[in-house]
Amino acid sequence: MTTNATKITIEFDDRTVRRFMIASIIWGIVGMLAGVFVASQLNFHQLNLASWLSFGRLRPLHTNAVIFAFVGNMMFSGIYYSTQRLCKARMASDLLSNIHFWGWQLIIVSAAITLPLGLTRGQEYAELIWPINIAVALIWVVFAVNFFWTLAKRNEPSLYVALWFYIATIITIAMLYIVNHLSIPTSWTHSYTIFAGVQNGLVQWWYGHNAVAFFLTTPILGIMYYFLPKAVERPVYSYRLSIVHFWSLVFIYIWAGPHHLLNTALPKWLQMLGTFFSLMLWAPSWGGMLNGLLTLRGAWDKLRTDPIVKFLIAGVTFYGMSTFEGPLLSIRAVNALSHYSDWTIGHVHAGAMGWNGFMAAGMFYWLTPRLYGTKLYSTSLANFHFWIGLIGILVYVGSMWVSGIMQGLMLNATTPDGHALVYPNFIETLTAIRPMMAFRIIGGSLYLLGMIIMAVNIWLTARKGSPVNETREVAVIETNQRDTMGLKETFLNDPIACTFAGLVLILGWLFLPPGADIASLVCALVFGVLAVKRFQTGHHRWSNWYDSLLTNWLPFTVLTFVAVALGGLIQIVPTVLVNRATNVEDRIQQPYTPLELAGRDIYVSEGCYNCHSQMIRTMLPDVLRYGDYSRLGESIYDHPYQWGSKRTGPDLAREGGKYPHSWHYDHMKDPRAISVGSNMPAYPHLFTEKFDQGTLWKKIGVLTRLGVPYPAMSETEVKTKAVEQGIKIVQELETQSRAGAMPDSKIVALIAYLQKLGKYDLVDPEQMPLAKPEGVPFPLKPGIPDGYRTSAVTK
Amino acid sequence: MNSSSPNKSTDNGPVLRDHVYDGIQEYDQKLPNWWLFTWYITIVWFVIAWVAYYQLHVGESGQEKVDGQMAAIKAAQLKEMEQLSDEKLWAMSQDEKVVSAGAATFGTTCVACHAPDLSAHLGAVKLPGLPLNDTEWKHGGNPLQILNIVRKGAPDITKGMPSWEPQLGLNRVVEVVAFVLSKHKKGEPVTLAADSPLKAGAATTAPAAAAVSATPPAAGK
């Protein structure tokens, strides 16, 4: 390796690192404060102080703040710090760094304003309205350009494993975010997603699950690979483990999204892929944990003395715990118990507080003295933060385990003969977990206290020192050894050829018609054996190729993109193209009238989906409690879908016609008047505010473009229809002695929507386009109606 | 494994790679066998389970299972219903055990609309339900008629009474009816309400028919 080295002195951009760190701490405290507040609202409904301070609107604020503001800023500070050092180069553009920082903070502020106002897209962690979506995408591109430009300018030819994870993060989040936010605007603050029903669900959880993977996991793993060896001053445990777990993690993670929709109307092949890829994800996830924990070998004593090591190692341990729990919760039988319950809430908090929060704390305590050229103000305060944080997490997660399992068991309990529910009243199960909800407030508050202690400690450290930008002398490498790999070299080599050929055979097994599928599987197995043989004889060739790949950032990025794009393509494209016509099962939803649509938008805006699902699973207790299980066709016009992921209250899929208008009228005014012990907020503002008639016509126009079969209606017709239906509901309310409702009030629109839930028309099996849909060259198995749930249609 | 000089690559210790990234070095340890085997097992399980459940359709699907369970419940209910009569329900209304069980269910499930004293009024406020403590009945005052309304709901469900049988089960429904009957006397005069669909007239059948077409079969059909 001949290099012509000229030495230059560079000054790293540590100002941006400091800014992101401070922003992360501030937003972290804000987000967790919101968390403690919404947790308290669950126990004390009186805390729903105003419409903009109600649970349904603040819970998205909490989740978005913690994910995108706290972890987002933390990730950026870690990436900016380590990338510059690993590339031996200053960030490519100070201007882009500035735009990235201020743009991101502006996005957070606008989210903090719009969410309490009830402006939302109604999908979890994808609530922000479309103008903010565009801003996020643009700022992400700014970040990407800045990052990859720095890679291109690097003075260190080889890419360290931390950078692999950063690359995966940047390209995957861009892909997920853009696809899941594809919408058509109806006004400056409202849009409808282009996906409906099951497609929306599938895309949403492809995004949602992989936001966890590529926003909360891969960047933090990259940060672990940089800061952990730095903190413990030991070499990383295993380079080859890094390779294996990186590529398996980014490839497998993408497929696991459907495990959020188990036992629902989602086609079986997708549910099964979700479960089995989640199980196969366990080992790759633990590969990261092992590489973290075992790096500490020979330096375990530091765990006693150094709070930074305590935080990092506890963080990695929580990562291992969460990534074991995840596959466990993806098993259908476990999921039948845990889904919609607090167990899931505990699971994500073990990840967010234990893994993200503790990794953030460890990194910040390591960074601060270096960024301000001094020693940490107080090690004992940091130690105190660690212990109070740890106790907080354990109290929180423990109480959520108890709560989730207890409520799940109660909701699913049937009498010994299996003919009736043991606890027919939902409220009973809610009352049972009330004490656990109180413990969650305590746990969350302890953790928040730890964060505040950290903020004070870091503030005092910063005051003691002064901001320093590290300068370093680096050799500028003039070499032809890097970034020279062409297309041929990238794809035409043993590892890639074997992987692709194997994948094609496995896809043949999953997708080809009966007979050909088994043949494909056998070929895949034989091929696998041959590939392993080939690797054993030529593994030097494989590792040499990989070493040279590491000196080529663009081919590395392209291959990473291929790995992460595959799973989504294979799951989503058939569902959008092939399954659209055939998979309505035996029922099709009745489109919403203008008034019902207005009511639905109020339902979405108030965040009702945060506590109410609209999906009755194929499970006896669900069917006994809520009615016949939901069919795919019953949400086919729902933009966005509202299947939900949590049942703090009962499922509403078949709420329509279950109770008279007066029941809903009273219930929305004061839930406890109707259902004693309920923790639902009261919605007095719905009785005084008017629903939005102005945009209704535009909204129906957009939905028509998206395929909802509305008849042609003029703007006046739409308004007239809405008001006429409103008047009818008001009259019916009057006969039920509820006088005084206004036909154009939000409550009337919401009642119209709630009474429509579960209304469908039967589909004549003869008329069903069961034959292969046009444009599909050969019958793919998932295109054939799924033998699992469609027996009612085919027989 | 406890290499005394971890910063050097030794013959029998773990291999330390040459390259140093910003002071960070990497060992190149073998992948732990237990870890590899865990992974292999999950992959093999994927293949086996996919072939078994998806390609060979081993076992019941969730839908088939629920359909079967609901059919069994319906059959059992039919059998139980055969044994029920007005006489038997009146007799049950004298059975303290049955009545107190019914009162408990009524207290959690029915009071929101019918009030604890069955008057459907809380003070001056009229609740959504109809009073059950008088002798006027909308859907008929015979025990079996009352039972049918609690089981299946009112003919036009948008007017009120939902179907309680799926959620409560037939046994609890019978207990609740026994509780309601315990507030009445056998042989007391029964009048039909003015708007009763049971009264002869044109208005009776229309809402009932509309309700049937518009509502999902909540009880397992």
mmCIF file of C-alpha atoms in Angstrom, chain A residues 308-564:
data_model
loop_
_atom_site.group_PDB
_atom_site.id
_atom_site.type_symbol
_atom_site.label_atom_id
_atom_site.label_comp_id
_atom_site.label_asym_id
_atom_site.label_seq_id
_atom_site.Cartn_x
_atom_site.Cartn_y
_atom_site.Cartn_z
ATOM 1 C CA ILE A 308 -20.022 5.688 32.040
ATOM 2 C CA VAL A 309 -19.276 1.962 31.751
ATOM 3 C CA LYS A 310 -22.209 1.214 34.031
ATOM 4 C CA PHE A 311 -24.573 3.105 31.759
ATOM 5 C CA LEU A 312 -23.209 1.586 28.556
ATOM 6 C CA ILE A 313 -23.170 -1.983 29.820
ATOM 7 C CA ALA A 314 -26.615 -1.703 31.417
ATOM 8 C CA GLY A 315 -27.853 -0.185 28.156
ATOM 9 C CA VAL A 316 -26.480 -3.089 26.137
ATOM 10 C CA THR A 317 -27.993 -5.535 28.627
ATOM 11 C CA PHE A 318 -31.399 -3.914 28.240
ATOM 12 C CA TYR A 319 -30.915 -4.191 24.498
ATOM 13 C CA GLY A 320 -30.373 -7.917 24.901
ATOM 14 C CA MET A 321 -33.427 -8.201 27.119
ATOM 15 C CA SER A 322 -35.691 -6.286 24.755
ATOM 16 C CA THR A 323 -34.500 -8.196 21.712
ATOM 17 C CA PHE A 324 -35.259 -11.465 23.484
ATOM 18 C CA GLU A 325 -38.665 -10.228 24.570
ATOM 19 C CA GLY A 326 -39.476 -9.026 21.042
ATOM 20 C CA PRO A 327 -39.320 -12.459 19.371
ATOM 21 C CA LEU A 328 -41.181 -13.917 22.345
ATOM 22 C CA LEU A 329 -44.031 -11.441 21.860
ATOM 23 C CA SER A 330 -44.059 -12.303 18.142
ATOM 24 C CA ILE A 331 -45.164 -15.856 18.784
ATOM 25 C CA ARG A 332 -48.856 -16.035 17.921
ATOM 26 C CA ALA A 333 -49.958 -17.649 21.155
ATOM 27 C CA VAL A 334 -48.011 -15.176 23.307
ATOM 28 C CA ASN A 335 -49.178 -12.310 21.175
ATOM 29 C CA ALA A 336 -52.816 -13.330 21.660
ATOM 30 C CA LEU A 337 -52.261 -12.514 25.322
ATOM 31 C CA SER A 338 -49.873 -9.609 25.135
ATOM 32 C CA HIS A 339 -51.109 -7.631 22.166
ATOM 33 C CA TYR A 340 -53.133 -4.491 22.907
ATOM 34 C CA SER A 341 -51.963 -4.759 26.549
ATOM 35 C CA ASP A 342 -49.450 -2.943 28.754
ATOM 36 C CA TRP A 343 -46.916 -5.715 28.198
ATOM 37 C CA THR A 344 -46.093 -4.111 24.849
ATOM 38 C CA ILE A 345 -45.814 -0.744 26.573
ATOM 39 C CA GLY A 346 -43.359 -2.223 29.065
ATOM 40 C CA HIS A 347 -41.406 -3.825 26.233
ATOM 41 C CA VAL A 348 -40.887 -0.566 24.358
ATOM 42 C CA HIS A 349 -39.980 1.277 27.544
ATOM 43 C CA ALA A 350 -37.324 -1.307 28.404
ATOM 44 C CA GLY A 351 -35.909 -0.468 24.996
ATOM 45 C CA ALA A 352 -36.381 3.286 25.123
ATOM 46 C CA MET A 353 -35.371 3.952 28.728
ATOM 47 C CA GLY A 354 -32.953 1.056 29.183
ATOM 48 C CA TRP A 355 -31.221 0.854 25.821
ATOM 49 C CA ASN A 356 -31.639 4.331 24.278
ATOM 50 C CA GLY A 357 -31.743 6.362 27.457
ATOM 51 C CA PHE A 358 -28.812 4.654 29.161
ATOM 52 C CA MET A 359 -26.676 4.624 26.019
ATOM 53 C CA ALA A 360 -27.427 8.339 25.697
ATOM 54 C CA ALA A 361 -26.433 8.972 29.303
ATOM 55 C CA GLY A 362 -23.210 6.967 28.976
ATOM 56 C CA MET A 363 -22.290 8.779 25.801
ATOM 57 C CA PHE A 364 -23.104 12.231 27.200
ATOM 58 C CA TYR A 365 -21.062 11.632 30.368
ATOM 59 C CA TRP A 366 -18.163 10.491 28.184
ATOM 60 C CA LEU A 367 -18.503 13.383 25.748
ATOM 61 C CA THR A 368 -19.084 16.331 28.070
ATOM 62 C CA PRO A 369 -15.614 16.471 29.662
ATOM 63 C CA ARG A 370 -14.058 16.180 26.210
ATOM 64 C CA LEU A 371 -16.332 18.761 24.627
ATOM 65 C CA TYR A 372 -15.690 21.273 27.399
ATOM 66 C CA GLY A 373 -12.052 20.448 28.193
ATOM 67 C CA THR A 374 -12.561 19.634 31.837
ATOM 68 C CA LYS A 375 -13.501 16.826 34.225
ATOM 69 C CA LEU A 376 -17.061 15.760 34.933
ATOM 70 C CA TYR A 377 -18.508 17.958 37.676
ATOM 71 C CA SER A 378 -19.590 15.058 39.846
ATOM 72 C CA THR A 379 -19.053 11.334 39.408
ATOM 73 C CA SER A 380 -21.237 10.539 42.389
ATOM 74 C CA LEU A 381 -24.155 12.453 40.866
ATOM 75 C CA ALA A 382 -23.682 10.365 37.715
ATOM 76 C CA ASN A 383 -23.687 7.220 39.830
ATOM 77 C CA PHE A 384 -26.824 8.410 41.565
ATOM 78 C CA HIS A 385 -28.425 9.027 38.176
ATOM 79 C CA PHE A 386 -27.558 5.475 37.168
ATOM 80 C CA TRP A 387 -29.131 3.847 40.200
ATOM 81 C CA ILE A 388 -32.251 5.982 40.314
ATOM 82 C CA GLY A 389 -32.694 5.485 36.583
ATOM 83 C CA LEU A 390 -32.245 1.739 36.891
ATOM 84 C CA ILE A 391 -34.765 1.507 39.727
ATOM 85 C CA GLY A 392 -37.128 3.665 37.672
ATOM 86 C CA ILE A 393 -36.901 1.340 34.690
ATOM 87 C CA LEU A 394 -37.368 -1.791 36.782
ATOM 88 C CA VAL A 395 -40.418 -0.362 38.567
ATOM 89 C CA TYR A 396 -41.882 0.789 35.267
ATOM 90 C CA VAL A 397 -41.214 -2.331 33.238
ATOM 91 C CA GLY A 398 -42.087 -4.666 36.104
ATOM 92 C CA SER A 399 -45.450 -3.018 36.690
ATOM 93 C CA MET A 400 -46.228 -3.102 32.978
ATOM 94 C CA TRP A 401 -45.433 -6.817 32.844
ATOM 95 C CA VAL A 402 -47.797 -7.510 35.717
ATOM 96 C CA SER A 403 -50.428 -5.178 34.296
ATOM 97 C CA GLY A 404 -50.224 -6.528 30.750
ATOM 98 C CA ILE A 405 -50.231 -10.178 31.685
ATOM 99 C CA MET A 406 -52.980 -9.720 34.249
ATOM 100 C CA GLN A 407 -55.276 -7.764 31.945
ATOM 101 C CA GLY A 408 -54.490 -10.082 29.025
ATOM 102 C CA LEU A 409 -55.384 -13.139 31.100
ATOM 103 C CA MET A 410 -58.562 -11.526 32.361
ATOM 104 C CA LEU A 411 -59.702 -10.391 28.919
ATOM 105 C CA ASN A 412 -59.057 -13.815 27.425
ATOM 106 C CA ALA A 413 -60.469 -15.862 30.301
ATOM 107 C CA THR A 414 -63.467 -18.011 29.423
ATOM 108 C CA THR A 415 -65.631 -20.141 31.700
ATOM 109 C CA PRO A 416 -64.569 -23.806 32.003
ATOM 110 C CA ASP A 417 -67.085 -24.889 29.350
ATOM 111 C CA GLY A 418 -65.620 -22.240 27.032
ATOM 112 C CA HIS A 419 -69.038 -20.741 26.434
ATOM 113 C CA ALA A 420 -68.763 -17.360 28.137
ATOM 114 C CA LEU A 421 -66.275 -14.738 29.243
ATOM 115 C CA VAL A 422 -65.275 -14.787 32.882
ATOM 116 C CA TYR A 423 -64.923 -11.008 32.934
ATOM 117 C CA PRO A 424 -67.527 -9.732 30.480
ATOM 118 C CA ASN A 425 -67.071 -6.149 31.617
ATOM 119 C CA PHE A 426 -64.009 -4.456 30.175
ATOM 120 C CA ILE A 427 -64.006 -2.062 33.125
ATOM 121 C CA GLU A 428 -63.309 -4.914 35.545
ATOM 122 C CA THR A 429 -60.014 -5.621 33.816
ATOM 123 C CA LEU A 430 -59.140 -1.933 33.811
ATOM 124 C CA THR A 431 -59.902 -1.577 37.500
ATOM 125 C CA ALA A 432 -57.639 -4.541 38.207
ATOM 126 C CA ILE A 433 -54.587 -2.860 36.677
ATOM 127 C CA ARG A 434 -55.104 0.557 38.248
ATOM 128 C CA PRO A 435 -52.457 -0.029 40.952
ATOM 129 C CA MET A 436 -49.958 -1.007 38.270
ATOM 130 C CA MET A 437 -50.702 2.248 36.470
ATOM 131 C CA ALA A 438 -49.761 4.072 39.647
ATOM 132 C CA PHE A 439 -46.430 2.233 39.847
ATOM 133 C CA ARG A 440 -45.744 3.211 36.257
ATOM 134 C CA ILE A 441 -46.030 6.880 37.245
ATOM 135 C CA ILE A 442 -43.551 6.315 40.074
ATOM 136 C CA GLY A 443 -41.089 4.467 37.840
ATOM 137 C CA GLY A 444 -41.313 7.070 35.116
ATOM 138 C CA SER A 445 -40.852 9.913 37.596
ATOM 139 C CA LEU A 446 -37.725 8.332 39.077
ATOM 140 C CA TYR A 447 -36.279 7.977 35.606
ATOM 141 C CA LEU A 448 -37.152 11.595 34.783
ATOM 142 C CA LEU A 449 -35.484 12.704 38.014
ATOM 143 C CA GLY A 450 -32.319 10.930 36.862
ATOM 144 C CA MET A 451 -32.457 12.811 33.567
ATOM 145 C CA ILE A 452 -32.757 16.124 35.398
ATOM 146 C CA ILE A 453 -29.788 15.213 37.601
ATOM 147 C CA MET A 454 -27.797 14.479 34.454
ATOM 148 C CA ALA A 455 -28.810 17.826 32.948
ATOM 149 C CA VAL A 456 -27.615 19.641 36.078
ATOM 150 C CA ASN A 457 -24.357 17.665 36.198
ATOM 151 C CA ILE A 458 -23.615 18.368 32.551
ATOM 152 C CA TRP A 459 -24.579 22.017 32.921
ATOM 153 C CA LEU A 460 -22.199 22.434 35.867
ATOM 154 C CA THR A 461 -19.462 20.620 33.953
ATOM 155 C CA ALA A 462 -19.943 22.901 30.964
ATOM 156 C CA ARG A 463 -19.779 25.970 33.198
ATOM 157 C CA LYS A 464 -16.584 24.711 34.775
ATOM 158 C CA GLY A 465 -14.890 24.306 31.420
ATOM 159 C CA SER A 466 -15.261 25.999 28.106
ATOM 160 C CA PRO A 467 -16.226 24.667 24.681
ATOM 161 C CA VAL A 468 -13.281 23.002 22.957
ATOM 162 C CA ASN A 469 -13.020 21.905 19.356
ATOM 163 C CA GLU A 470 -10.479 19.147 19.069
ATOM 164 C CA THR A 471 -7.733 19.698 16.537
ATOM 165 C CA ARG A 472 -5.688 16.863 15.202
ATOM 166 C CA GLU A 473 -2.890 16.332 12.740
ATOM 167 C CA VAL A 474 -3.898 13.792 10.121
ATOM 168 C CA ALA A 475 -2.205 12.357 7.093
ATOM 169 C CA VAL A 476 -4.051 13.210 3.912
ATOM 170 C CA ILE A 477 -3.969 10.004 1.973
ATOM 171 C CA GLU A 478 -3.388 10.150 -1.745
ATOM 172 C CA THR A 479 -4.083 6.611 -2.741
ATOM 173 C CA ASN A 480 -5.716 4.602 -5.422
ATOM 174 C CA GLN A 481 -6.686 1.970 -2.883
ATOM 175 C CA ARG A 482 -10.086 3.350 -1.972
ATOM 176 C CA ASP A 483 -13.416 4.098 -3.648
ATOM 177 C CA THR A 484 -12.403 2.338 -6.837
ATOM 178 C CA MET A 485 -14.768 -0.637 -6.783
ATOM 179 C CA GLY A 486 -16.950 -0.833 -9.877
ATOM 180 C CA LEU A 487 -20.326 -2.376 -10.473
ATOM 181 C CA LYS A 488 -18.848 -5.666 -11.612
ATOM 182 C CA GLU A 489 -16.619 -6.041 -8.593
ATOM 183 C CA THR A 490 -19.472 -5.097 -6.280
ATOM 184 C CA PHE A 491 -21.943 -7.693 -7.511
ATOM 185 C CA LEU A 492 -19.934 -10.356 -9.335
ATOM 186 C CA ASN A 493 -18.162 -12.099 -6.508
ATOM 187 C CA ASP A 494 -18.682 -15.220 -4.480
ATOM 188 C CA PRO A 495 -20.404 -13.805 -1.391
ATOM 189 C CA ILE A 496 -22.909 -11.686 -3.301
ATOM 190 C CA ALA A 497 -23.568 -14.250 -6.026
ATOM 191 C CA CYS A 498 -24.168 -17.015 -3.465
ATOM 192 C CA THR A 499 -26.430 -14.801 -1.360
ATOM 193 C CA PHE A 500 -28.547 -13.709 -4.298
ATOM 194 C CA ALA A 501 -28.868 -17.151 -5.831
ATOM 195 C CA GLY A 502 -29.868 -18.558 -2.446
ATOM 196 C CA LEU A 503 -32.411 -15.777 -1.956
ATOM 197 C CA VAL A 504 -33.990 -16.362 -5.359
ATOM 198 C CA LEU A 505 -34.427 -20.044 -4.547
ATOM 199 C CA ILE A 506 -35.934 -19.269 -1.143
ATOM 200 C CA LEU A 507 -38.344 -16.774 -2.701
ATOM 201 C CA GLY A 508 -39.328 -19.459 -5.188
ATOM 202 C CA TRP A 509 -40.155 -21.669 -2.232
ATOM 203 C CA LEU A 510 -42.308 -18.967 -0.632
ATOM 204 C CA PHE A 511 -44.082 -17.787 -3.761
ATOM 205 C CA LEU A 512 -44.252 -20.448 -6.457
ATOM 206 C CA PRO A 513 -47.377 -22.578 -6.895
ATOM 207 C CA PRO A 514 -47.573 -25.959 -5.131
ATOM 208 C CA GLY A 515 -45.016 -28.439 -6.417
ATOM 209 C CA ALA A 516 -42.608 -25.860 -7.749
ATOM 210 C CA ASP A 517 -42.298 -24.415 -4.252
ATOM 211 C CA ILE A 518 -40.983 -27.623 -2.698
ATOM 212 C CA ALA A 519 -38.638 -28.131 -5.631
ATOM 213 C CA SER A 520 -37.312 -24.656 -5.045
ATOM 214 C CA LEU A 521 -36.801 -25.374 -1.361
ATOM 215 C CA VAL A 522 -34.838 -28.537 -2.115
ATOM 216 C CA CYS A 523 -32.681 -26.605 -4.594
ATOM 217 C CA ALA A 524 -32.120 -23.931 -1.949
ATOM 218 C CA LEU A 525 -30.973 -26.506 0.605
ATOM 219 C CA VAL A 526 -28.609 -28.226 -1.851
ATOM 220 C CA PHE A 527 -27.316 -24.869 -2.973
ATOM 221 C CA GLY A 528 -26.774 -23.851 0.630
ATOM 222 C CA VAL A 529 -24.558 -26.871 1.252
ATOM 223 C CA LEU A 530 -22.572 -26.155 -1.916
ATOM 224 C CA ALA A 531 -22.181 -22.511 -0.947
ATOM 225 C CA VAL A 532 -20.861 -23.459 2.490
ATOM 226 C CA LYS A 533 -18.350 -25.847 0.844
ATOM 227 C CA ARG A 534 -17.255 -23.077 -1.469
ATOM 228 C CA PHE A 535 -16.842 -20.708 1.450
ATOM 229 C CA GLN A 536 -14.747 -23.228 3.365
ATOM 230 C CA THR A 537 -12.293 -23.656 0.505
ATOM 231 C CA GLY A 538 -12.195 -20.019 -0.521
ATOM 232 C CA HIS A 539 -12.886 -17.999 2.593
ATOM 233 C CA HIS A 540 -9.763 -15.908 2.054
ATOM 234 C CA ARG A 541 -11.245 -14.702 -1.189
ATOM 235 C CA TRP A 542 -14.460 -13.822 0.649
ATOM 236 C CA SER A 543 -12.729 -11.896 3.392
ATOM 237 C CA ASN A 544 -10.411 -10.114 0.976
ATOM 238 C CA TRP A 545 -13.402 -8.973 -1.005
ATOM 239 C CA TYR A 546 -15.078 -7.736 2.156
ATOM 240 C CA ASP A 547 -11.951 -5.872 3.227
ATOM 241 C CA SER A 548 -11.890 -4.087 -0.090
ATOM 242 C CA LEU A 549 -15.629 -3.402 0.105
ATOM 243 C CA LEU A 550 -14.909 -1.550 3.328
ATOM 244 C CA THR A 551 -12.732 0.903 1.439
ATOM 245 C CA ASN A 552 -15.566 1.703 -0.967
ATOM 246 C CA TRP A 553 -18.363 3.682 0.637
ATOM 247 C CA LEU A 554 -20.718 3.794 -2.329
ATOM 248 C CA PRO A 555 -20.805 0.065 -3.162
ATOM 249 C CA PHE A 556 -21.184 -0.615 0.562
ATOM 250 C CA THR A 557 -24.152 1.754 0.703
ATOM 251 C CA VAL A 558 -25.739 0.241 -2.400
ATOM 252 C CA LEU A 559 -25.479 -3.284 -1.012
ATOM 253 C CA THR A 560 -26.915 -2.162 2.321
ATOM 254 C CA PHE A 561 -29.838 -0.577 0.507
ATOM 255 C CA VAL A 562 -30.501 -3.780 -1.428
ATOM 256 C CA ALA A 563 -30.473 -5.746 1.828
ATOM 257 C CA VAL A 564 -32.973 -3.468 3.554
#
